[in-house]
Amino acid sequence: MRIERQTGAIALAAVDDLLQAVALQQDHQPLPDHLWLDLRDGGGPGFVAVTAHDDGALIGYAQGSRGNGSTAAAVVLAPNAESPELAEALLAELLAGVADNGGGTVDWWVAEPSQLHETAAAEAGLHRGRDLLQMARALPVGTPIAIETRSFRPGIDDDDLVDVNNRAFADHHEQGGWTVATLRRRMAEPWFDPDGLRIHDRDGRLAGFCWTKLHAERRPVEGEIYVIAVDPDFHGRGLGRQLTLAGLDSIARRDVVVGMLYVDPANTAAVHLYRSLGFAVRRRDRAYTVELAPTAS
Ligand SMILES: CC(C)(COP(=O)(O)OP(=O)(O)OC[C@H]1O[C@@H](n2cnc3c(N)ncnc32)[C@H](O)[C@@H]1OP(=O)(O)O)[C@@H](O)C(=O)NCCC(=O)NCCS
């Protein structure tokens, strides 16, 4: 087996084949959205990629992408090559790469963690960090919406949306610290639909938004509340509830009968809101975390 840190251009097609094979087996995409975009765009600052080959075949892939004060990491193992040893070997090389890039916090995100992940994390020196809940409910909701929303206007609303996003998610590792370029990378994705990004204006400014994303590859097709944010100036006035309802309505109008979302269980406002709208937990993801010192030069 050969574990290698990739320093030049990545063989995207081979990695994509591996990701698709794992997605078929697990029924979800093994790379979180922001990591996939970073890979597809050739890797921004702080990007680290590690491959594992056996007999010339790609059997494992690990990636780190720098976010808002931390590096988010993912490890993908080919369906017939799953072992804690392979995960740990990929992780160890990935962590060395992050340390070489200046170190800092690393969050290794795992969907439905098992003993394999616990063992690999412990061996690589990571400890349990944040959890992330995936919640879902059947659509339509059937509750009337009490506010007006409109479609996002590409090229006109970009700055205002990023501003509200960053104010609402000021301390968030993955969702905070966006630039207009971060937004536009998502707008360039095939699933992007400006009508599915519902905006509410209040007092002449963009006060909040609910961005939806259809997962057309799932059976049945599912609609995600991809990002929801209310400007802190407008918190606690019912806008979060109404914007969520508007997002779910926009999903249901596209003939989708399942709504889903991800939420940090520590985000009490959001968890309370989603539970009261009938969402129930159907999966738990976990970050394994470590604080790395920069490699001594
Ligand atoms: C989550 C968020 C969208 C809620 O928006 P909001 O406009 O403040 O929420 P609402 O006024 O509609 O309140 C919704 C419910 O949450 C409750 N709530 C609001 N803030 C709360 C808090 N800090 N703790 C507990 N409950 C809270 C409200 O009481 C209300 O419940 P109720 O109708 O049963 O009384 C907003 O806090 C936000 O933008 N947060 C940052 C971004 C974020 O975390 N997004 C969600 C990621 S999954």
mmCIF file of C-alpha atoms in Angstrom, residues 2-292:
data_model
loop_
_atom_site.group_PDB
_atom_site.id
_atom_site.type_symbol
_atom_site.label_atom_id
_atom_site.label_comp_id
_atom_site.label_asym_id
_atom_site.label_seq_id
_atom_site.Cartn_x
_atom_site.Cartn_y
_atom_site.Cartn_z
ATOM 1 C CA ARG A 2 1.257 3.504 -0.856
ATOM 2 C CA ILE A 3 0.132 6.567 1.144
ATOM 3 C CA GLU A 4 1.053 9.838 -0.572
ATOM 4 C CA ARG A 5 0.435 13.498 0.016
ATOM 5 C CA GLN A 6 -0.552 15.144 -3.273
ATOM 6 C CA THR A 7 1.358 18.301 -3.983
ATOM 7 C CA GLY A 8 0.439 18.922 -7.628
ATOM 8 C CA ALA A 9 -2.825 18.605 -9.533
ATOM 9 C CA ILE A 10 -5.088 15.843 -8.235
ATOM 10 C CA ALA A 11 -6.310 13.026 -10.479
ATOM 11 C CA LEU A 12 -9.856 14.292 -10.042
ATOM 12 C CA ALA A 13 -11.484 11.556 -12.140
ATOM 13 C CA ALA A 14 -10.030 8.744 -9.984
ATOM 14 C CA VAL A 15 -11.060 10.488 -6.757
ATOM 15 C CA ASP A 16 -14.516 11.142 -8.192
ATOM 16 C CA ASP A 17 -14.899 7.442 -9.087
ATOM 17 C CA LEU A 18 -14.037 6.530 -5.498
ATOM 18 C CA LEU A 19 -16.487 9.123 -4.113
ATOM 19 C CA GLN A 20 -19.280 7.826 -6.359
ATOM 20 C CA ALA A 21 -18.623 4.196 -5.366
ATOM 21 C CA VAL A 22 -18.796 5.126 -1.687
ATOM 22 C CA ALA A 23 -21.882 7.324 -2.223
ATOM 23 C CA LEU A 24 -23.708 4.367 -3.795
ATOM 24 C CA GLN A 25 -22.842 2.140 -0.859
ATOM 25 C CA GLN A 26 -23.637 4.683 1.887
ATOM 26 C CA ASP A 27 -26.513 6.548 0.276
ATOM 27 C CA HIS A 28 -24.863 9.916 0.925
ATOM 28 C CA GLN A 29 -21.961 11.933 -0.475
ATOM 29 C CA PRO A 30 -18.796 11.061 1.470
ATOM 30 C CA LEU A 31 -17.219 14.532 1.048
ATOM 31 C CA PRO A 32 -19.020 17.457 2.680
ATOM 32 C CA ASP A 33 -20.075 20.097 0.184
ATOM 33 C CA HIS A 34 -17.384 22.680 0.976
ATOM 34 C CA LEU A 35 -14.635 20.059 0.712
ATOM 35 C CA TRP A 36 -15.909 18.872 -2.659
ATOM 36 C CA LEU A 37 -15.950 22.453 -3.988
ATOM 37 C CA ASP A 38 -12.402 23.053 -2.735
ATOM 38 C CA LEU A 39 -11.218 19.849 -4.458
ATOM 39 C CA ARG A 40 -13.022 20.634 -7.710
ATOM 40 C CA ASP A 41 -11.538 24.146 -7.794
ATOM 41 C CA GLY A 42 -7.986 22.841 -7.372
ATOM 42 C CA GLY A 43 -7.591 23.529 -3.647
ATOM 43 C CA GLY A 44 -7.433 26.921 -1.893
ATOM 44 C CA PRO A 45 -4.909 27.984 0.779
ATOM 45 C CA GLY A 46 -4.475 25.262 3.413
ATOM 46 C CA PHE A 47 -5.731 22.483 1.105
ATOM 47 C CA VAL A 48 -4.198 19.054 1.790
ATOM 48 C CA ALA A 49 -4.971 15.850 -0.123
ATOM 49 C CA VAL A 50 -3.690 12.349 0.609
ATOM 50 C CA THR A 51 -4.217 9.214 -1.475
ATOM 51 C CA ALA A 52 -3.823 5.522 -0.667
ATOM 52 C CA HIS A 53 -3.116 3.123 -3.536
ATOM 53 C CA ASP A 54 -2.979 -0.641 -3.509
ATOM 54 C CA ASP A 55 -1.822 -2.437 -6.659
ATOM 55 C CA GLY A 56 -2.340 0.798 -8.600
ATOM 56 C CA ALA A 57 -5.986 1.183 -7.441
ATOM 57 C CA LEU A 58 -7.125 4.159 -5.361
ATOM 58 C CA ILE A 59 -8.448 2.612 -2.120
ATOM 59 C CA GLY A 60 -8.521 5.677 0.120
ATOM 60 C CA TYR A 61 -8.564 9.468 0.006
ATOM 61 C CA ALA A 62 -8.252 12.101 2.735
ATOM 62 C CA GLN A 63 -8.680 15.849 2.392
ATOM 63 C CA GLY A 64 -8.338 18.901 4.582
ATOM 64 C CA SER A 65 -9.829 22.267 3.630
ATOM 65 C CA ARG A 66 -9.315 25.425 5.647
ATOM 66 C CA GLY A 67 -12.451 27.174 6.910
ATOM 67 C CA ASN A 68 -13.217 29.878 9.457
ATOM 68 C CA GLY A 69 -10.428 29.223 11.984
ATOM 69 C CA SER A 70 -10.187 25.457 11.494
ATOM 70 C CA THR A 71 -9.416 22.812 8.879
ATOM 71 C CA ALA A 72 -12.309 20.459 8.051
ATOM 72 C CA ALA A 73 -11.100 16.967 7.189
ATOM 73 C CA ALA A 74 -12.703 13.942 5.548
ATOM 74 C CA VAL A 75 -11.447 10.394 5.032
ATOM 75 C CA VAL A 76 -12.973 8.210 2.326
ATOM 76 C CA LEU A 77 -12.286 4.463 2.195
ATOM 77 C CA ALA A 78 -13.128 2.235 -0.762
ATOM 78 C CA PRO A 79 -15.989 -0.143 0.128
ATOM 79 C CA ASN A 80 -13.721 -3.223 0.114
ATOM 80 C CA ALA A 81 -10.829 -1.561 1.950
ATOM 81 C CA GLU A 82 -12.437 -0.286 5.152
ATOM 82 C CA SER A 83 -10.123 -0.675 8.142
ATOM 83 C CA PRO A 84 -9.081 1.487 11.087
ATOM 84 C CA GLU A 85 -5.446 1.061 9.997
ATOM 85 C CA LEU A 86 -6.079 2.579 6.541
ATOM 86 C CA ALA A 87 -8.127 5.447 8.028
ATOM 87 C CA GLU A 88 -5.410 6.114 10.595
ATOM 88 C CA ALA A 89 -2.621 6.053 7.977
ATOM 89 C CA LEU A 90 -4.503 8.555 5.787
ATOM 90 C CA LEU A 91 -5.273 10.740 8.811
ATOM 91 C CA ALA A 92 -1.663 10.719 10.033
ATOM 92 C CA GLU A 93 -0.394 11.958 6.656
ATOM 93 C CA LEU A 94 -3.192 14.523 6.452
ATOM 94 C CA LEU A 95 -2.360 15.893 9.907
ATOM 95 C CA ALA A 96 1.318 16.119 8.932
ATOM 96 C CA GLY A 97 0.223 18.149 5.890
ATOM 97 C CA VAL A 98 -1.884 20.517 8.007
ATOM 98 C CA ALA A 99 1.028 20.949 10.467
ATOM 99 C CA ASP A 100 3.319 21.770 7.523
ATOM 100 C CA ASN A 101 0.768 24.410 6.448
ATOM 101 C CA GLY A 102 0.869 26.141 9.833
ATOM 102 C CA GLY A 103 -1.178 23.796 12.066
ATOM 103 C CA GLY A 104 -4.321 24.882 13.946
ATOM 104 C CA THR A 105 -7.590 23.111 14.736
ATOM 105 C CA VAL A 106 -8.567 20.110 12.625
ATOM 106 C CA ASP A 107 -12.128 18.730 12.648
ATOM 107 C CA TRP A 108 -12.433 15.270 11.056
ATOM 108 C CA TRP A 109 -16.115 14.919 10.169
ATOM 109 C CA VAL A 110 -17.595 11.428 10.161
ATOM 110 C CA ALA A 111 -21.149 10.449 9.218
ATOM 111 C CA GLU A 112 -22.598 7.842 11.583
ATOM 112 C CA PRO A 113 -19.372 7.171 13.505
ATOM 113 C CA SER A 114 -18.544 3.519 14.243
ATOM 114 C CA GLN A 115 -15.828 1.680 16.166
ATOM 115 C CA LEU A 116 -13.593 1.975 13.073
ATOM 116 C CA HIS A 117 -13.695 5.764 13.323
ATOM 117 C CA GLU A 118 -13.294 5.810 17.123
ATOM 118 C CA THR A 119 -10.183 3.610 16.834
ATOM 119 C CA ALA A 120 -8.638 5.521 13.922
ATOM 120 C CA ALA A 121 -9.270 8.862 15.642
ATOM 121 C CA ALA A 122 -7.753 7.712 18.931
ATOM 122 C CA GLU A 123 -4.698 6.239 17.164
ATOM 123 C CA ALA A 124 -4.160 9.500 15.270
ATOM 124 C CA GLY A 125 -4.469 11.526 18.494
ATOM 125 C CA LEU A 126 -7.903 13.087 17.852
ATOM 126 C CA HIS A 127 -10.608 13.363 20.501
ATOM 127 C CA ARG A 128 -14.387 13.617 20.233
ATOM 128 C CA GLY A 129 -15.526 17.105 19.269
ATOM 129 C CA ARG A 130 -18.823 18.524 18.040
ATOM 130 C CA ASP A 131 -21.750 16.420 16.866
ATOM 131 C CA LEU A 132 -24.036 17.315 13.986
ATOM 132 C CA LEU A 133 -27.627 16.117 13.772
ATOM 133 C CA GLN A 134 -29.353 15.333 10.514
ATOM 134 C CA MET A 135 -33.088 15.967 10.941
ATOM 135 C CA ALA A 136 -35.913 15.247 8.539
ATOM 136 C CA ARG A 137 -39.670 15.557 8.147
ATOM 137 C CA ALA A 138 -42.333 14.775 5.551
ATOM 138 C CA LEU A 139 -43.583 17.580 3.288
ATOM 139 C CA PRO A 140 -45.688 19.591 2.782
ATOM 140 C CA VAL A 141 -45.946 21.158 6.235
ATOM 141 C CA GLY A 142 -49.343 22.744 5.673
ATOM 142 C CA THR A 143 -48.773 25.736 7.991
ATOM 143 C CA PRO A 144 -49.484 29.127 6.369
ATOM 144 C CA ILE A 145 -46.474 31.461 5.959
ATOM 145 C CA ALA A 146 -46.856 34.855 7.630
ATOM 146 C CA ILE A 147 -44.067 36.787 5.851
ATOM 147 C CA GLU A 148 -43.269 37.696 2.260
ATOM 148 C CA THR A 149 -40.212 36.193 0.658
ATOM 149 C CA ARG A 150 -38.689 36.714 -2.766
ATOM 150 C CA SER A 151 -36.158 34.928 -4.967
ATOM 151 C CA PHE A 152 -32.446 35.712 -4.660
ATOM 152 C CA ARG A 153 -31.165 38.070 -7.412
ATOM 153 C CA PRO A 154 -27.715 36.872 -8.563
ATOM 154 C CA GLY A 155 -25.259 39.743 -8.916
ATOM 155 C CA ILE A 156 -27.503 42.133 -6.942
ATOM 156 C CA ASP A 157 -27.988 40.442 -3.542
ATOM 157 C CA ASP A 158 -24.549 38.773 -3.296
ATOM 158 C CA ASP A 159 -22.844 41.268 -0.928
ATOM 159 C CA ASP A 160 -25.894 41.641 1.346
ATOM 160 C CA LEU A 161 -26.374 37.885 1.624
ATOM 161 C CA VAL A 162 -22.722 37.294 2.532
ATOM 162 C CA ASP A 163 -22.938 40.105 5.084
ATOM 163 C CA VAL A 164 -25.999 38.599 6.819
ATOM 164 C CA ASN A 165 -24.451 35.123 6.628
ATOM 165 C CA ASN A 166 -21.246 36.286 8.318
ATOM 166 C CA ARG A 167 -23.065 38.275 10.981
ATOM 167 C CA ALA A 168 -25.354 35.324 11.811
ATOM 168 C CA PHE A 169 -22.543 32.723 11.734
ATOM 169 C CA ALA A 170 -19.763 34.902 13.202
ATOM 170 C CA ASP A 171 -18.276 32.090 15.330
ATOM 171 C CA HIS A 172 -19.040 29.162 13.054
ATOM 172 C CA HIS A 173 -16.090 27.099 11.769
ATOM 173 C CA GLU A 174 -17.509 26.064 8.379
ATOM 174 C CA GLN A 175 -20.277 28.576 7.686
ATOM 175 C CA GLY A 176 -18.692 31.816 8.938
ATOM 176 C CA GLY A 177 -16.117 34.030 7.243
ATOM 177 C CA TRP A 178 -17.577 33.737 3.735
ATOM 178 C CA THR A 179 -16.558 35.954 0.856
ATOM 179 C CA VAL A 180 -18.571 36.665 -2.282
ATOM 180 C CA ALA A 181 -16.316 34.102 -3.994
ATOM 181 C CA THR A 182 -17.458 31.437 -1.467
ATOM 182 C CA LEU A 183 -21.052 32.231 -2.387
ATOM 183 C CA ARG A 184 -20.396 32.249 -6.132
ATOM 184 C CA ARG A 185 -18.734 28.831 -6.017
ATOM 185 C CA ARG A 186 -22.048 27.452 -4.754
ATOM 186 C CA MET A 187 -24.031 29.504 -7.289
ATOM 187 C CA ALA A 188 -22.011 27.746 -10.025
ATOM 188 C CA GLU A 189 -23.155 24.297 -8.850
ATOM 189 C CA PRO A 190 -25.747 22.484 -11.019
ATOM 190 C CA TRP A 191 -28.251 22.305 -8.142
ATOM 191 C CA PHE A 192 -28.269 26.089 -7.573
ATOM 192 C CA ASP A 193 -31.688 27.668 -8.139
ATOM 193 C CA PRO A 194 -32.200 31.366 -7.261
ATOM 194 C CA ASP A 195 -35.920 30.690 -6.635
ATOM 195 C CA GLY A 196 -34.945 28.137 -3.984
ATOM 196 C CA LEU A 197 -32.963 30.808 -2.107
ATOM 197 C CA ARG A 198 -35.753 32.700 -0.342
ATOM 198 C CA ILE A 199 -35.007 36.246 0.862
ATOM 199 C CA HIS A 200 -36.928 38.326 3.371
ATOM 200 C CA ASP A 201 -36.444 42.091 3.355
ATOM 201 C CA ARG A 202 -37.300 44.177 6.390
ATOM 202 C CA ASP A 203 -36.737 47.912 7.013
ATOM 203 C CA GLY A 204 -35.300 48.254 3.505
ATOM 204 C CA ARG A 205 -32.558 45.657 3.940
ATOM 205 C CA LEU A 206 -31.948 41.945 3.595
ATOM 206 C CA ALA A 207 -32.983 40.661 7.044
ATOM 207 C CA GLY A 208 -32.694 36.907 6.534
ATOM 208 C CA PHE A 209 -32.643 34.101 4.026
ATOM 209 C CA CYS A 210 -33.461 30.424 3.665
ATOM 210 C CA TRP A 211 -31.419 28.624 1.029
ATOM 211 C CA THR A 212 -32.691 25.250 -0.143
ATOM 212 C CA LYS A 213 -30.909 22.528 -2.075
ATOM 213 C CA LEU A 214 -32.461 19.528 -3.793
ATOM 214 C CA HIS A 215 -30.651 16.184 -3.591
ATOM 215 C CA ALA A 216 -31.825 14.807 -6.922
ATOM 216 C CA GLU A 217 -29.615 11.705 -6.530
ATOM 217 C CA ARG A 218 -31.640 10.468 -3.542
ATOM 218 C CA ARG A 219 -34.723 8.254 -3.826
ATOM 219 C CA PRO A 220 -37.094 9.802 -2.985
ATOM 220 C CA VAL A 221 -35.570 13.166 -3.885
ATOM 221 C CA GLU A 222 -34.920 15.222 -0.729
ATOM 222 C CA GLY A 223 -34.898 18.965 -0.188
ATOM 223 C CA GLU A 224 -32.387 20.382 2.271
ATOM 224 C CA ILE A 225 -32.588 23.572 4.291
ATOM 225 C CA TYR A 226 -29.018 24.254 3.169
ATOM 226 C CA VAL A 227 -28.378 27.526 4.994
ATOM 227 C CA ILE A 228 -30.767 29.581 7.084
ATOM 228 C CA ALA A 229 -29.710 32.817 8.702
ATOM 229 C CA VAL A 230 -31.417 35.815 10.238
ATOM 230 C CA ASP A 231 -29.443 39.022 10.774
ATOM 231 C CA PRO A 232 -28.790 39.267 14.565
ATOM 232 C CA ASP A 233 -30.552 42.673 14.516
ATOM 233 C CA PHE A 234 -33.772 40.774 13.740
ATOM 234 C CA HIS A 235 -33.416 37.669 15.941
ATOM 235 C CA GLY A 236 -36.286 36.573 18.157
ATOM 236 C CA ARG A 237 -39.057 38.130 16.054
ATOM 237 C CA GLY A 238 -40.278 34.956 14.425
ATOM 238 C CA LEU A 239 -38.351 35.409 11.166
ATOM 239 C CA GLY A 240 -36.378 32.153 11.583
ATOM 240 C CA ARG A 241 -39.594 30.155 11.905
ATOM 241 C CA GLN A 242 -41.251 31.896 8.947
ATOM 242 C CA LEU A 243 -38.176 31.624 6.716
ATOM 243 C CA THR A 244 -37.901 27.892 7.482
ATOM 244 C CA LEU A 245 -41.556 27.479 6.533
ATOM 245 C CA ALA A 246 -40.937 29.468 3.316
ATOM 246 C CA GLY A 247 -37.949 27.245 2.464
ATOM 247 C CA LEU A 248 -39.919 24.059 3.085
ATOM 248 C CA ASP A 249 -42.785 25.425 0.994
ATOM 249 C CA SER A 250 -40.367 26.169 -1.868
ATOM 250 C CA ILE A 251 -39.079 22.565 -1.652
ATOM 251 C CA ALA A 252 -42.577 21.061 -1.559
ATOM 252 C CA ARG A 253 -43.630 23.137 -4.605
ATOM 253 C CA ARG A 254 -40.953 21.252 -6.557
ATOM 254 C CA ASP A 255 -42.843 17.990 -5.800
ATOM 255 C CA VAL A 256 -40.371 16.896 -3.132
ATOM 256 C CA VAL A 257 -41.887 15.075 -0.158
ATOM 257 C CA VAL A 258 -38.939 14.944 2.280
ATOM 258 C CA GLY A 259 -37.310 17.953 3.939
ATOM 259 C CA MET A 260 -33.995 17.572 5.784
ATOM 260 C CA LEU A 261 -31.265 19.673 7.383
ATOM 261 C CA TYR A 262 -28.126 19.518 9.504
ATOM 262 C CA VAL A 263 -27.880 21.232 12.869
ATOM 263 C CA ASP A 264 -25.411 21.409 15.734
ATOM 264 C CA PRO A 265 -27.185 20.042 18.856
ATOM 265 C CA ALA A 266 -25.595 22.925 20.796
ATOM 266 C CA ASN A 267 -27.529 25.418 18.629
ATOM 267 C CA THR A 268 -30.486 25.464 21.001
ATOM 268 C CA ALA A 269 -32.432 28.131 19.105
ATOM 269 C CA ALA A 270 -32.276 26.184 15.843
ATOM 270 C CA VAL A 271 -32.905 22.722 17.358
ATOM 271 C CA HIS A 272 -35.918 24.066 19.272
ATOM 272 C CA LEU A 273 -37.227 25.671 16.095
ATOM 273 C CA TYR A 274 -36.836 22.537 13.952
ATOM 274 C CA ARG A 275 -38.344 20.199 16.542
ATOM 275 C CA SER A 276 -41.335 22.493 16.915
ATOM 276 C CA LEU A 277 -41.767 22.343 13.127
ATOM 277 C CA GLY A 278 -41.946 18.537 13.263
ATOM 278 C CA PHE A 279 -38.356 17.612 12.363
ATOM 279 C CA ALA A 280 -36.928 14.469 13.997
ATOM 280 C CA VAL A 281 -33.293 13.295 14.207
ATOM 281 C CA ARG A 282 -32.426 10.542 11.726
ATOM 282 C CA ARG A 283 -28.616 10.557 11.765
ATOM 283 C CA ARG A 284 -25.793 11.798 13.976
ATOM 284 C CA ASP A 285 -22.406 12.911 12.581
ATOM 285 C CA ARG A 286 -19.361 13.680 14.678
ATOM 286 C CA ALA A 287 -16.175 15.724 14.432
ATOM 287 C CA TYR A 288 -12.993 14.282 15.908
ATOM 288 C CA THR A 289 -10.715 17.158 16.770
ATOM 289 C CA VAL A 290 -7.099 17.985 17.397
ATOM 290 C CA GLU A 291 -5.100 21.172 17.863
ATOM 291 C CA LEU A 292 -1.865 20.966 15.831
#
